[in-house]
Every structure is written in C-alpha cells, then in structure tokens.
C-alpha positions as a printed Julia matrix, in Angstrom:
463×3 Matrix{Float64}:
 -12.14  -38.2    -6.0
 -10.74  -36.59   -2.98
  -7.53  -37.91   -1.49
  -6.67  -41.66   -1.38
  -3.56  -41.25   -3.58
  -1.6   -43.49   -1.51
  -4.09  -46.08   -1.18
  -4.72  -45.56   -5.22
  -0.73  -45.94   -5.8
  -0.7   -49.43   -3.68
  -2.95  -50.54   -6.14
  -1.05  -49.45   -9.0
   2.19  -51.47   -7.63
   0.62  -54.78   -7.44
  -1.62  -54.28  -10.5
   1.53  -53.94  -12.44
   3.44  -56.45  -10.53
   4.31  -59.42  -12.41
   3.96  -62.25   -9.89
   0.93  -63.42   -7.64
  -0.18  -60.73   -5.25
  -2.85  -60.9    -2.53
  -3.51  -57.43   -0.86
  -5.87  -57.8     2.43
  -7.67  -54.47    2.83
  -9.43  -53.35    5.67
 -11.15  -50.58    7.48
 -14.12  -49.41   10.22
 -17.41  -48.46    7.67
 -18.01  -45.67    6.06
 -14.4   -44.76    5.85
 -14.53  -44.75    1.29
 -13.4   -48.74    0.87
 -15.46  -49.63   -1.61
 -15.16  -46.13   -2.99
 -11.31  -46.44   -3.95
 -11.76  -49.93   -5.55
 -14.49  -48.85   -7.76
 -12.29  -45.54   -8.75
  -9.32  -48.48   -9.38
 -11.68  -50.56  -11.41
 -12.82  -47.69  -13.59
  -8.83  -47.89  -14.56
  -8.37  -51.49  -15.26
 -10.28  -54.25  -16.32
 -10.51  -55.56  -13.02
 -12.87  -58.68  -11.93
 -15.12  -56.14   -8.64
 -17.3   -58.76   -6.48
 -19.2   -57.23   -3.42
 -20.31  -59.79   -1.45
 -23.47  -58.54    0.42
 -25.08  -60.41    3.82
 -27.39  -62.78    2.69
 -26.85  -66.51    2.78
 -23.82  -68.36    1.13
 -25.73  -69.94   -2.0
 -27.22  -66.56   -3.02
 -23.66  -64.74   -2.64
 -22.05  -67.6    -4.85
 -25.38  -67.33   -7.92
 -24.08  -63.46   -7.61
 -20.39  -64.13   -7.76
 -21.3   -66.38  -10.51
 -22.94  -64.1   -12.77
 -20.46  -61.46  -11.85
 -17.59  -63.62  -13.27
 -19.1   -65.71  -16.27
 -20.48  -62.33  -17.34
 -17.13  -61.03  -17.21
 -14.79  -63.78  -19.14
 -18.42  -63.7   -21.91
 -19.58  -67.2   -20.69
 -22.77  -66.22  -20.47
 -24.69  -69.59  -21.5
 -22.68  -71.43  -18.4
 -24.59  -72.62  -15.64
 -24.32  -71.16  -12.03
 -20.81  -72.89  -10.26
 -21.91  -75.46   -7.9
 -19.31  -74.57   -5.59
 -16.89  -72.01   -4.68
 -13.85  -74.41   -5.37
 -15.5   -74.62   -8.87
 -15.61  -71.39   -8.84
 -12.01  -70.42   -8.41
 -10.93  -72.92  -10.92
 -12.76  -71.13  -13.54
 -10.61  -67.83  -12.59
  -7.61  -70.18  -12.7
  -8.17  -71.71  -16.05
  -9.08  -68.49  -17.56
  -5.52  -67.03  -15.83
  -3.24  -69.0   -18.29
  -3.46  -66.29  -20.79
  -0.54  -64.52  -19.19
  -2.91  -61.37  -18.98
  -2.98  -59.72  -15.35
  -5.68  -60.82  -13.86
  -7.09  -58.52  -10.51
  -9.91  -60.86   -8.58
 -11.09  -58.06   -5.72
 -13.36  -59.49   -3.35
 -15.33  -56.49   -1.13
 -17.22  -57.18    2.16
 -15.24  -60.57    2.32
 -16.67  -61.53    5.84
 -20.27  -61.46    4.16
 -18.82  -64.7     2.99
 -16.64  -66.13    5.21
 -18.75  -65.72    8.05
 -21.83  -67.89    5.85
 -19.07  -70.35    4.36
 -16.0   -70.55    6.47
 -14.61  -72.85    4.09
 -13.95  -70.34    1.45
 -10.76  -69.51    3.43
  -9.66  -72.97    3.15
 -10.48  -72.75   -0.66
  -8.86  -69.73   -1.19
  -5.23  -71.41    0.39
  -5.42  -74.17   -1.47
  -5.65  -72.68   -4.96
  -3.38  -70.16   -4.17
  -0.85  -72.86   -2.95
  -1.17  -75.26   -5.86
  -2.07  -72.43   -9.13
  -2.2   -68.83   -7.75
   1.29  -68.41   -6.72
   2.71  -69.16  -10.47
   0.4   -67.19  -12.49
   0.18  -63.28  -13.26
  -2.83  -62.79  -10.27
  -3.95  -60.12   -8.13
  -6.28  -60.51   -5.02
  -7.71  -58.19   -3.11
 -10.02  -59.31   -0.03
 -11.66  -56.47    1.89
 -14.01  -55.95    4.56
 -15.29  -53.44    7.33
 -15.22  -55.84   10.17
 -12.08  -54.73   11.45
 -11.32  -57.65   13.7
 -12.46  -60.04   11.55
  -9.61  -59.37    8.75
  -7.27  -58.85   11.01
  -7.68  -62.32   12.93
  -9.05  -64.58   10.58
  -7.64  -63.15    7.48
  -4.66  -62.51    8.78
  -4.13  -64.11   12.1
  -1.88  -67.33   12.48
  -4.95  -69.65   13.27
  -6.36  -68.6     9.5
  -6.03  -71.32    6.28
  -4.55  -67.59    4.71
  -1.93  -66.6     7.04
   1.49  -66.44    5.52
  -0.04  -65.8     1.95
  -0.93  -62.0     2.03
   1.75  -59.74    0.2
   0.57  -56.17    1.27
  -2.27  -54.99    3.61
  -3.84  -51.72    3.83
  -5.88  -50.24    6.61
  -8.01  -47.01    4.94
  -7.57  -45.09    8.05
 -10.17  -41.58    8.26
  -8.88  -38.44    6.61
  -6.72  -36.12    9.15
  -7.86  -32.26    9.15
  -6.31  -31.24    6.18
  -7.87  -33.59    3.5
 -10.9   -33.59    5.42
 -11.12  -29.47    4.71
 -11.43  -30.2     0.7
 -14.74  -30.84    1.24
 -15.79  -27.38    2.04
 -13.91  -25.29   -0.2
 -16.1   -22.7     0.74
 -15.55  -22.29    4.34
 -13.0   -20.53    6.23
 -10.42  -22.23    7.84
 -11.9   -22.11   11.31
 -15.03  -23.21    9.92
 -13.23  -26.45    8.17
 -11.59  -27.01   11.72
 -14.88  -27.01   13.42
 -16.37  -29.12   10.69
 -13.68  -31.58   10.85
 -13.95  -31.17   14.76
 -17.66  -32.67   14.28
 -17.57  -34.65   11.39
 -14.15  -36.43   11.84
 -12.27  -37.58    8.7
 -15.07  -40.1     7.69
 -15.97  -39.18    3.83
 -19.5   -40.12    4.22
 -20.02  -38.31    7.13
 -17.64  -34.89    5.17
 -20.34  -35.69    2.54
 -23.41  -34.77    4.82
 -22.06  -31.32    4.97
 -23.19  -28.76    2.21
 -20.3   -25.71    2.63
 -23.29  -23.29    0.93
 -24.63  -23.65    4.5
 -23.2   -22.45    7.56
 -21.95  -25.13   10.15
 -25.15  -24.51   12.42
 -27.45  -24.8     9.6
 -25.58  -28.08    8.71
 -26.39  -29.52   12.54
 -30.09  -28.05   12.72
 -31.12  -30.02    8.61
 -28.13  -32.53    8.52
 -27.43  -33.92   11.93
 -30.61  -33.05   14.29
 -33.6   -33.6    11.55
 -35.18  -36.9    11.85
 -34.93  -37.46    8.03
 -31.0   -36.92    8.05
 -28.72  -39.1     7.32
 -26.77  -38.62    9.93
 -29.58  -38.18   12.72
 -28.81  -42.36   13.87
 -26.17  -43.15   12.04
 -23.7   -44.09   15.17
 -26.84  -46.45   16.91
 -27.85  -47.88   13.28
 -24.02  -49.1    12.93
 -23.69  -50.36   16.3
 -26.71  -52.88   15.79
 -25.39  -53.95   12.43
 -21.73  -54.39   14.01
 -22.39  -55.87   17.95
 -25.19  -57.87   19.98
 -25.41  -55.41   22.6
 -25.87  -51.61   21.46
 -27.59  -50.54   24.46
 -24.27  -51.6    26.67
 -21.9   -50.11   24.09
 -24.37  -46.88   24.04
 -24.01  -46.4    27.44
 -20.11  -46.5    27.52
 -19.86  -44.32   24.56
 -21.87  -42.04   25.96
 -19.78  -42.15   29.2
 -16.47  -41.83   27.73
 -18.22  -38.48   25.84
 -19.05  -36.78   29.06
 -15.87  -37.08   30.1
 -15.67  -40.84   32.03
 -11.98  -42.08   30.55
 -11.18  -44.6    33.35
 -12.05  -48.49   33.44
 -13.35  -47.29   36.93
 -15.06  -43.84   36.4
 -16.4   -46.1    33.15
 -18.08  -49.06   34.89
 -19.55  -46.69   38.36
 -20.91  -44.51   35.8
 -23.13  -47.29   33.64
 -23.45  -49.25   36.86
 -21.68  -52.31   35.05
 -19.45  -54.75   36.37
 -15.29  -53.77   35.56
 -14.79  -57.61   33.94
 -17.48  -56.66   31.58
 -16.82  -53.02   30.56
 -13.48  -53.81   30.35
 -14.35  -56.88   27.64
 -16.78  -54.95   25.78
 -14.39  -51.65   25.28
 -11.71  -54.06   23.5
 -14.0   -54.8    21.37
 -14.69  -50.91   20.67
 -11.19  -50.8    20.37
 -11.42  -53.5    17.82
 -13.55  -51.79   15.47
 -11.72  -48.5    15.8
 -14.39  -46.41   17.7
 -12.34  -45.91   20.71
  -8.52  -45.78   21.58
  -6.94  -46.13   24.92
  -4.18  -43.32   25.4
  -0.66  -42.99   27.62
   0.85  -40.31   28.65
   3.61  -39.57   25.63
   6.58  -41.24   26.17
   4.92  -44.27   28.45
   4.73  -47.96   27.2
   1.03  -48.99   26.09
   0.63  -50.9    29.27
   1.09  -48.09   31.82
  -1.54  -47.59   34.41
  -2.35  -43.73   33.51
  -4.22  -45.13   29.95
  -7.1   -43.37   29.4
 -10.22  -44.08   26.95
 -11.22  -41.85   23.94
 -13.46  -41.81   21.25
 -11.09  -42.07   18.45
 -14.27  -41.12   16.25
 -14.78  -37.38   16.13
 -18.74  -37.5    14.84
 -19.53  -40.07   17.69
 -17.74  -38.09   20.21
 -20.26  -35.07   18.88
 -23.37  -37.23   18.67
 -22.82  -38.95   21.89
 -21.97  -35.53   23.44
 -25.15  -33.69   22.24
 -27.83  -35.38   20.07
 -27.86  -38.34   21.81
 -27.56  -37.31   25.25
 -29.95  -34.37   24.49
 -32.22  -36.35   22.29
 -35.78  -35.91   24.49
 -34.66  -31.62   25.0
 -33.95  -30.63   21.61
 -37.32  -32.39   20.29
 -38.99  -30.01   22.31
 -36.76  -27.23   21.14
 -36.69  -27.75   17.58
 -34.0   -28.34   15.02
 -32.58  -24.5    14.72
 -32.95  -24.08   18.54
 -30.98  -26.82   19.15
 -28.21  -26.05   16.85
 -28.26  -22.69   18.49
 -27.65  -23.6    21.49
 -24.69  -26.03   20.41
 -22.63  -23.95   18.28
 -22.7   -21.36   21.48
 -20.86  -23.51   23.35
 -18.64  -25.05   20.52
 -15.69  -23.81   22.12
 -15.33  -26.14   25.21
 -15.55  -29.26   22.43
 -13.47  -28.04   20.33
 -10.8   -27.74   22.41
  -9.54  -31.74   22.96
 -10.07  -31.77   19.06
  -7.44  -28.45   18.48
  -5.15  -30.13   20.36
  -5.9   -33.6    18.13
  -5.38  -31.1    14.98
  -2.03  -29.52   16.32
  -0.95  -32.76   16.91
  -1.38  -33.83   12.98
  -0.12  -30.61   12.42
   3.05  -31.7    14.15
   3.15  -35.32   13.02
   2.92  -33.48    8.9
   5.92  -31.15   10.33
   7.91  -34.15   11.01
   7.26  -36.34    7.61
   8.06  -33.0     5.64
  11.28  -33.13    7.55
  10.88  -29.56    8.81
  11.43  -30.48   12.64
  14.47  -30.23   13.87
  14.54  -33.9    14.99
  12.24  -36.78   14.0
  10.13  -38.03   17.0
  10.07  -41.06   17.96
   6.74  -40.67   20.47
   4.57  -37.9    20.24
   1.2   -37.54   21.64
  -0.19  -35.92   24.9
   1.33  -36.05   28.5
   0.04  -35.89   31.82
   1.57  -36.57   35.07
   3.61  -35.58   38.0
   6.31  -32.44   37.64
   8.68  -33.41   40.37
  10.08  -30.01   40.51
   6.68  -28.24   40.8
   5.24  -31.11   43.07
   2.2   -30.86   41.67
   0.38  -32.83   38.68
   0.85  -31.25   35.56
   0.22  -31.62   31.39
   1.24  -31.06   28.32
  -0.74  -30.69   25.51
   1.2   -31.78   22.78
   4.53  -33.51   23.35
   7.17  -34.86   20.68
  10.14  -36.53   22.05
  13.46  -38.16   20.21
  14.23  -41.72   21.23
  16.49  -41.65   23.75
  14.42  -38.28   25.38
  17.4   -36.28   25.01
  15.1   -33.81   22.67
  11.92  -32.71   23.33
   9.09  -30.35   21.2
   6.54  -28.7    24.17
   3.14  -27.54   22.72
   0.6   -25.43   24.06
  -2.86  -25.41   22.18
  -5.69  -23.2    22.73
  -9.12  -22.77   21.16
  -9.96  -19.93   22.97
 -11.17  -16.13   20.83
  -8.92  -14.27   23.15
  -5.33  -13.7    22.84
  -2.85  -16.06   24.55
  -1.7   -14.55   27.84
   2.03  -14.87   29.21
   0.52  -17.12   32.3
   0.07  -20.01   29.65
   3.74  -19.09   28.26
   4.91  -19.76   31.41
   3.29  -22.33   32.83
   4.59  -24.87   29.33
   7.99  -23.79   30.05
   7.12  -24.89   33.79
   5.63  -28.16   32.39
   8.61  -28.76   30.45
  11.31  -29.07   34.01
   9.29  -32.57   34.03
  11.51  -33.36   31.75
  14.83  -33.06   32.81
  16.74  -35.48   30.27
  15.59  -33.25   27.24
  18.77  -31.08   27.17
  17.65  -29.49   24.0
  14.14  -28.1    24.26
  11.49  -26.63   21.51
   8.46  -24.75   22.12
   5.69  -24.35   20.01
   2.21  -22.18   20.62
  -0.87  -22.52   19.08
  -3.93  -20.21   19.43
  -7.24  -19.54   18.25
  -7.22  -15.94   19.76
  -3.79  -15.09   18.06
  -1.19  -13.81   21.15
  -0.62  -10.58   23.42
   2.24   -8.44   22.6
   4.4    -9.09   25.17
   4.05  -13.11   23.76
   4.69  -12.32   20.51
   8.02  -10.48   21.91
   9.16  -13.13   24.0
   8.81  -15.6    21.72
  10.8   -13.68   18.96
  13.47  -13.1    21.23
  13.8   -16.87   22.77
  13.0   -18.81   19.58
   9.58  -20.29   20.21
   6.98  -20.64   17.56
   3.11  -19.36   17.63
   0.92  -20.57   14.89
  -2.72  -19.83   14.47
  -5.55  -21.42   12.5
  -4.12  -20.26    9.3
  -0.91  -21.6    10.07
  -2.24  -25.21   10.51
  -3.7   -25.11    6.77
  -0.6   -23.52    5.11
C-alpha cells in the first residue's frame, strides 16, 4: 500500500484505545477510503460493513449477514430493525474484547433511513460510551458527513472523538506510482492525474506519459475517458450546469462574473451551484496570500488536477480529437504541455514549500502561504507573486518565483520578484527562492550566490 501512514496510525490509536471511540471519516470519491479500512481490517478483527445504494431493508438483510456471520450466529434470523441490530453488537460487547464496528458509504443509509442517526445516539448514550467500542462512519459525500454527521442540527453531534478527511496525495507520494519515470515525467503525471490513487492507478510508468493519454485517458474503453461526467451524475441533479462551469473555470473564467457571462447563467445561481462544488472538493475559491477568505480579489480553481486536464482538453475537444484519433490527439497535447503545467509548478513549489516548513528547515514557520496578486504601490502597477509565505505579524516574508519553462531563467524574472517584493514593505526580513524547469543563466546563478537566494530545479523538489 502506498502512503496513508498517518491515516493508518489514527486507526491504530483508537483501535488500541481503551474507552468508546467514534472516528467520522470522510472524503471526495476515489480518493483510497475504503482502501485504507480494508488494509486496517486485514490487521484486526474488525466488524467492515459497506453500505451500498439500494433501499434501506436490503442494506439492513446485508448488514445482517455481515454481523451474525461474524459473532458465528449463523442460524439467527435477519434483525427486524436497525435498533435490533445495534443491540446485538452491544450485547456481544460485554466481553471486554475491543470491538471496531466500521460503517463505509454511511449516507447509503442515512439518506434511505434517517433514523439510523437517531439510533446510533441513543445506544451510544445509554451502552456505547461505557464499553471497550470503536466506530468508524465514513462516506464520500463530503457535505453530507460534515453537516449531518457532524453538524449541530445532527442526533450525533457532540459524540465524535476524532475525524479524518483523506485528502489527495501531494506530488511527492503521488510520484511512487511511477517508479519508472523521471522526475519531470512524475511532475507532469501528477500535473494531470492529481493525487487521486485511482486516477495514479490508470497510469502504467512502462508507457510514456503521451501513450498513457492516447490508451488511458482519450480511448473510449478507458477508464478514465468519463470518469469526471459519470461522477457528477452520481453526485448532483444538474451535470450539464456544473459541466459548463467546470469547463469555464478550465479555460481560464475564475470570477463569479467572467463565470456566469461565460455560461450565460444568472450570478444567484452560479454562485449557489459553485458552493456546492466547493462542497464536494472539486473547486476552491483562492485570496491573494495574506487576505482574509472574504476579500473581494477570491478567485475560483479547480482544486482537482485530472478535471482541470479533462475539462481543459478531452472534454472541450471531445468532437476534434474523434476525428483525429487517439495518438493524434495526445500528440498534439503533450506539445503544448508546457502552458498547463505551469499553474500546477507553481501548486508543486508551493507543497514543496509547505514540506520545507513542517521539516522545520525554513527559517520561520508561516503562518499564510499561498499565491498573491495585487497592487505594488511603489511600482503603481498590478503585480504577483507566485508563491508567497509570510510570518504572522508580516514582519517576514519568503518570495518565490516558479517557472516551467525549458530555457534558463533570465535576470529580468530575478528582478522583477525582488520588484514584487517592495509590495511588501512591513517584511523587514526578506527570503527569495527560484524555481526553474530550464535550470538558470550564469549571471543568476552568481547573483544569487552572492545575495543569498535559493534556485531549485525539478530534482530539487523530489530530494
């Protein structure tokens, strides 16, 4: 199994725990869930239900089986009930033995039997609490765990001792999956694929990255050839709106306004139906670093690196590269990697940063780092930064200047960071940091030795 160590290691903790424990878990599809609780239940004798969508009585005859098979009841009838049901587990609890009860795809159902929340609370209220119990409730509706799992209106609220959101993997774990590849060529996989293990899967690292998007991304028998439109119908009511905006905010359309002119919606109702994209942790709304989540210079982004990709080329393209052909296609898509690529180095050197700072190797931890954009009062003129870490009080600063370009880095882009950093004019002690595809001209590589600041290349970021 690749990765997951700290999701494993939660597990460990309350498995060994000796007092009731009730871990909500939670994450957008795809993202290895159900994955890391089978590799946990191959460990322990753990009770593993996976609720699938079908209708509440058929879920409960499963969960039924499931459990009675487990304790060797097999000559007991089906429960009648899901409070019948839990009783069972409790009366079968007073051993003393730990007992893990993990309950996947959750909202399969709640959403049949809302009930089962109320259940749940009361046995955990009047038996759960004193005996030697573990459970684990997880689901890939994103806003459903969070809000009625875990929200104040739910039966459950208040009894949940740990949650864990399995987030995607960043660039580095995401590159164990093609242990064959360069490093550029794991940083332009990761740059399509995104840190989705499923998706990481698709790839075969015998294969070069354009064969990969001719058989595994642009064939109609691929897995991966509808996979963003095939989870949009199972997840919303309206995939041909939230099509449209994704595709939007791929070509480049960031702004609530630039958003709704460009799919000829209404504001009111792009602006309702990209929370909810939000929600399910396709998109993410960003501020210039340093700004509080409400400022007015937000700006939309797929959050999703494979949507971002398929909404940029196969789906957009869809009718052109038919008539092309798969290898064509690819062709013509790795030739002009470069210009998508580039948002994505600067997501990478980013991480790169962020790992700098947990490994304690910065000379400051940052309180806000992320991209900035905005006015430089002493240039007059708008300006950006492309990577920006910043202590709390803004006193100390980290300027970085990323660029996915085969050329060398020239001593105009040198310049203009250190002019992007006078924006800044609290940050009395001041860092600067390079990164280039293209490596750096002499006279760069001189300056920077002599003034301090760092240049990294590809092979830096996987060191």
């Amino acid at each position: 199994m690749i990765g997951r160590q700290k999701e494993l290691a939660l597990l460990e903790k309350l498995q060994h725990s000796q007092k009731f424990e009730f871990l909500v878990m939670y994450g957008r599809r795809r993202v290895g869930k159900t994955t890391i609780l089978q590799e946990f239940v191959r460990r322990y004798d753990a009770l593993l239900f996976s609720a699938q969508e079908k209708n509440d009585a058929l879920n409960l005859s499963d969960f039924s089986q499931m459990v009675q098979r487990f304790f060797g009841d097999l000559d007991l009838p089906a429960f009648e009930n899901w409070e019948q049901a839990m009783t069972y587990i409790s009366r079968k609890a007073e051993s003393g033995k730990r007992l893990m009860l993990v309950i996947d795809e959750f909202p399969f159902i709640a959403v049949q039997n809302p009930s089962i929340k109320s259940i749940l609370q009361h046995v955990i209220d009047k038996d759960w609490k004193r005996k030697n119990i573990c459970l684990v409730l997880c689901g890939s509706s994103v806003s459903f765990m969070v809000n009625e799992i875990m929200g104040y209106q739910s039966p459950l609220y208040g009894r949940m001792t740990a949650r864990l959101e399995v987030k995607p993997f960043d660039y580095r774990e995401s590159a164990l999956f093609f242990p064959d590849y360069t490093h550029e060529e794991q940083l332009v996989a990761y740059g399509i694929l995104g840190g989705i293990p499923r998706y990481l899967e698709a790839f075969d690292s015998q294969c070069s990255i354009e064969e990969n998007i001719a058989t595994h991304i642009l064939s109609e028998n691929a897995f991966l050839y509808d996979e963003p439109q095939m989870l949009l119908r199972m997840e919303l009511r309206e995939p041909g709106v939230y099509n449209s905006l994704l595709e939007a905010i791929a070509g480049g359309y960031n702004k609530l306004s630039l958003i709704a002119d460009h799919v000829h919606e209404e504001r009111g109702k792009c602006s309702k139906y990209l929370q909810v994209l939000q929600s399910i942790r396709l998109i993410e709304k960003i501020v210039p670093c340093g700004d509080s989540l409400s400022s007015k210079k937000g700006v939309y982004a797929l959050s999703d690196y494979f949507y971002n990709f398929w909404y940029r080329y196969p789906f957009t393209h869809r009718n052109l590269y038919t008539l092309m052909g798969e290898a064509r296609a690819a062709h013509e898509i790795i030739q002009g990697i470069h210009d998508y690529m580039g948002p994505r180095f600067e997501s990478v050197c980013q991480q790169f940063i962020a790992r700098e700072a947990m490994e304690g190797k910065l000379p400051f931890y940052p309180a806000h780092l992320g991209r900035w954009w905005g006015t430089n009062p002493v240039l007059k003129a708008q300006d950006d930064v492309d990577v920006l870490a910043l202590s709390e009080n803004g006193t100390q600063a980290i300027f970085c200047e990323c660029k996915y370009r085969n050329q060398p880095m020239p001593m105009e882009e040198y310049e203009d960071l250190l002019a992007a950093s006078m924006a800044f004019p609290r940050a009395k002690e001041k860092w600067f940091c390079f990164f280039s595809k293209g490596g750096y001209t002499q006279p760069v590589q001189e300056r920077a030795a002599r003034e301090g600041a760092k240049l990294f290349t590809i092979e830096d970021l996987y060191r």
